[in-house]
Amino acid sequence: MKLSTPHLLDGSAIGLSGLCLIHCLALPVAAAFAPLLGVWSEAEWVHLTLVLLAAPLSAGALLLTRPRRPLAIALAATGLALMATALSYPDAETLMTVAGGLTLAGGHLVNWRGRAVPPHAHST
């Protein structure tokens, strides 16, 4: 099966959401064992970089899909908004980023699965 550009973008966006989750949940635990990971788990530039990578990747995947799926776009936009807003709220950053990453990944899963069903299959 040949993957289309939107499939690759959705897959990449889901993978990037996974990296966000690893950053938020696993790095703080691993930081206890390796000082360098401790620096990365608290570094704001890592969070900002992941958000800046996620936004265009997600937009590309969702906007290249035909027909567009409003649920996928709404989930992705909500997830990105949570992740971006988390930068301004250090006390809730992990919770907001995890929720945003999962919501964003959910939007890409909706988008991915929607392409697996032929458009005429919904009319029966």
mmCIF file of C-alpha atoms in Angstrom:
data_model
loop_
_atom_site.group_PDB
_atom_site.id
_atom_site.type_symbol
_atom_site.label_atom_id
_atom_site.label_comp_id
_atom_site.label_asym_id
_atom_site.label_seq_id
_atom_site.Cartn_x
_atom_site.Cartn_y
_atom_site.Cartn_z
ATOM 1 C CA MET A 1 0.000 0.000 0.000
ATOM 2 C CA LYS A 2 1.386 3.347 -1.050
ATOM 3 C CA LEU A 3 1.039 6.082 1.574
ATOM 4 C CA SER A 4 -0.100 9.501 0.409
ATOM 5 C CA THR A 5 1.348 12.764 1.658
ATOM 6 C CA PRO A 6 -1.602 13.332 4.030
ATOM 7 C CA HIS A 7 -1.092 9.812 5.470
ATOM 8 C CA LEU A 8 2.580 10.544 6.059
ATOM 9 C CA LEU A 9 1.792 13.910 7.626
ATOM 10 C CA ASP A 10 -0.881 12.424 9.916
ATOM 11 C CA GLY A 11 1.493 9.639 10.917
ATOM 12 C CA SER A 12 4.261 12.136 11.585
ATOM 13 C CA ALA A 13 1.923 14.335 13.618
ATOM 14 C CA ILE A 14 0.822 11.359 15.712
ATOM 15 C CA GLY A 15 4.484 10.488 16.283
ATOM 16 C CA LEU A 16 5.257 14.058 17.302
ATOM 17 C CA SER A 17 2.372 13.954 19.780
ATOM 18 C CA GLY A 18 3.955 10.831 21.205
ATOM 19 C CA LEU A 19 7.246 12.686 21.618
ATOM 20 C CA CYS A 20 5.381 15.408 23.505
ATOM 21 C CA LEU A 21 3.939 12.818 25.846
ATOM 22 C CA ILE A 22 7.354 11.261 26.393
ATOM 23 C CA HIS A 23 8.775 14.716 27.095
ATOM 24 C CA CYS A 24 6.061 15.498 29.632
ATOM 25 C CA LEU A 25 5.739 12.159 31.368
ATOM 26 C CA ALA A 26 8.903 10.095 30.937
ATOM 27 C CA LEU A 27 11.682 12.689 30.967
ATOM 28 C CA PRO A 28 11.023 13.902 34.517
ATOM 29 C CA VAL A 29 11.262 10.306 35.776
ATOM 30 C CA ALA A 30 14.382 9.626 33.710
ATOM 31 C CA ALA A 31 15.895 12.918 34.915
ATOM 32 C CA ALA A 32 16.480 11.354 38.299
ATOM 33 C CA PHE A 33 18.942 9.009 36.612
ATOM 34 C CA ALA A 34 20.648 11.339 34.125
ATOM 35 C CA PRO A 35 21.365 15.047 34.735
ATOM 36 C CA LEU A 36 21.201 15.957 31.013
ATOM 37 C CA LEU A 37 17.653 14.618 30.784
ATOM 38 C CA GLY A 38 16.757 16.756 33.803
ATOM 39 C CA VAL A 39 17.802 19.863 31.923
ATOM 40 C CA TRP A 40 15.729 18.801 28.893
ATOM 41 C CA SER A 41 12.650 17.968 30.943
ATOM 42 C CA GLU A 42 12.509 21.525 32.289
ATOM 43 C CA ALA A 43 13.695 23.386 29.169
ATOM 44 C CA GLU A 44 11.033 25.690 27.723
ATOM 45 C CA TRP A 45 12.715 25.611 24.311
ATOM 46 C CA VAL A 46 11.887 21.893 23.997
ATOM 47 C CA HIS A 47 8.171 22.550 24.549
ATOM 48 C CA LEU A 48 8.190 25.561 22.231
ATOM 49 C CA THR A 49 10.050 23.609 19.530
ATOM 50 C CA LEU A 50 7.543 20.742 19.698
ATOM 51 C CA VAL A 51 4.597 23.153 19.424
ATOM 52 C CA LEU A 52 6.234 24.976 16.502
ATOM 53 C CA LEU A 53 6.800 21.657 14.726
ATOM 54 C CA ALA A 54 3.314 20.359 15.489
ATOM 55 C CA ALA A 55 1.369 23.348 14.131
ATOM 56 C CA PRO A 56 2.483 23.306 10.473
ATOM 57 C CA LEU A 57 2.671 19.516 10.355
ATOM 58 C CA SER A 58 -0.895 19.231 11.639
ATOM 59 C CA ALA A 59 -2.203 21.975 9.382
ATOM 60 C CA GLY A 60 -0.627 20.313 6.352
ATOM 61 C CA ALA A 61 -2.062 16.906 7.157
ATOM 62 C CA LEU A 62 -5.550 18.210 7.831
ATOM 63 C CA LEU A 63 -5.768 20.726 5.008
ATOM 64 C CA LEU A 64 -4.434 18.333 2.346
ATOM 65 C CA THR A 65 -7.133 15.789 3.149
ATOM 66 C CA ARG A 66 -10.154 15.682 0.874
ATOM 67 C CA PRO A 67 -12.866 15.801 1.958
ATOM 68 C CA ARG A 68 -11.908 17.769 5.033
ATOM 69 C CA ARG A 69 -13.148 16.382 8.320
ATOM 70 C CA PRO A 70 -14.493 19.085 10.661
ATOM 71 C CA LEU A 71 -14.156 16.843 13.739
ATOM 72 C CA ALA A 72 -10.495 16.158 12.961
ATOM 73 C CA ILE A 73 -9.793 19.860 12.433
ATOM 74 C CA ALA A 74 -11.641 20.835 15.647
ATOM 75 C CA LEU A 75 -9.777 18.225 17.722
ATOM 76 C CA ALA A 76 -6.407 19.207 16.271
ATOM 77 C CA ALA A 77 -7.036 22.935 16.768
ATOM 78 C CA THR A 78 -8.114 22.327 20.370
ATOM 79 C CA GLY A 79 -5.032 20.185 21.030
ATOM 80 C CA LEU A 80 -2.663 22.751 19.538
ATOM 81 C CA ALA A 81 -4.347 25.539 21.509
ATOM 82 C CA LEU A 82 -3.919 23.599 24.758
ATOM 83 C CA MET A 83 -0.264 22.902 23.987
ATOM 84 C CA ALA A 84 0.449 26.523 23.076
ATOM 85 C CA THR A 85 -1.441 27.889 26.085
ATOM 86 C CA ALA A 86 0.486 25.559 28.397
ATOM 87 C CA LEU A 87 3.616 27.626 27.685
ATOM 88 C CA SER A 88 2.067 30.466 29.706
ATOM 89 C CA TYR A 89 0.949 28.358 32.681
ATOM 90 C CA PRO A 90 3.956 26.575 34.233
ATOM 91 C CA ASP A 91 1.880 25.149 37.097
ATOM 92 C CA ALA A 92 -0.472 23.382 34.685
ATOM 93 C CA GLU A 93 1.979 22.870 31.822
ATOM 94 C CA THR A 94 2.241 19.089 32.049
ATOM 95 C CA LEU A 95 -1.494 18.514 32.375
ATOM 96 C CA MET A 96 -2.345 20.924 29.545
ATOM 97 C CA THR A 97 0.361 19.551 27.270
ATOM 98 C CA VAL A 98 -0.637 15.930 27.837
ATOM 99 C CA ALA A 99 -4.310 16.776 27.229
ATOM 100 C CA GLY A 100 -3.373 18.787 24.152
ATOM 101 C CA GLY A 101 -1.100 16.096 22.754
ATOM 102 C CA LEU A 102 -3.739 13.402 23.188
ATOM 103 C CA THR A 103 -6.443 15.625 21.666
ATOM 104 C CA LEU A 104 -4.186 16.496 18.729
ATOM 105 C CA ALA A 105 -3.306 12.837 18.155
ATOM 106 C CA GLY A 106 -7.022 12.018 18.317
ATOM 107 C CA GLY A 107 -7.718 14.536 15.572
ATOM 108 C CA HIS A 108 -5.084 12.947 13.375
ATOM 109 C CA LEU A 109 -6.481 9.469 14.078
ATOM 110 C CA VAL A 110 -9.943 10.663 13.010
ATOM 111 C CA ASN A 111 -8.371 12.116 9.872
ATOM 112 C CA TRP A 112 -6.362 8.953 9.149
ATOM 113 C CA ARG A 113 -9.291 6.592 9.699
ATOM 114 C CA GLY A 114 -11.592 8.772 7.614
ATOM 115 C CA ARG A 115 -9.386 8.189 4.588
ATOM 116 C CA ALA A 116 -9.578 4.421 5.087
ATOM 117 C CA VAL A 117 -13.328 4.425 4.412
ATOM 118 C CA PRO A 118 -14.339 5.195 0.809
ATOM 119 C CA PRO A 119 -16.663 8.262 0.636
ATOM 120 C CA HIS A 120 -19.515 6.245 -0.963
ATOM 121 C CA ALA A 121 -19.444 3.695 1.910
ATOM 122 C CA HIS A 122 -21.195 6.191 4.212
ATOM 123 C CA SER A 123 -24.266 6.520 1.976
ATOM 124 C CA THR A 124 -25.682 3.040 2.651
#
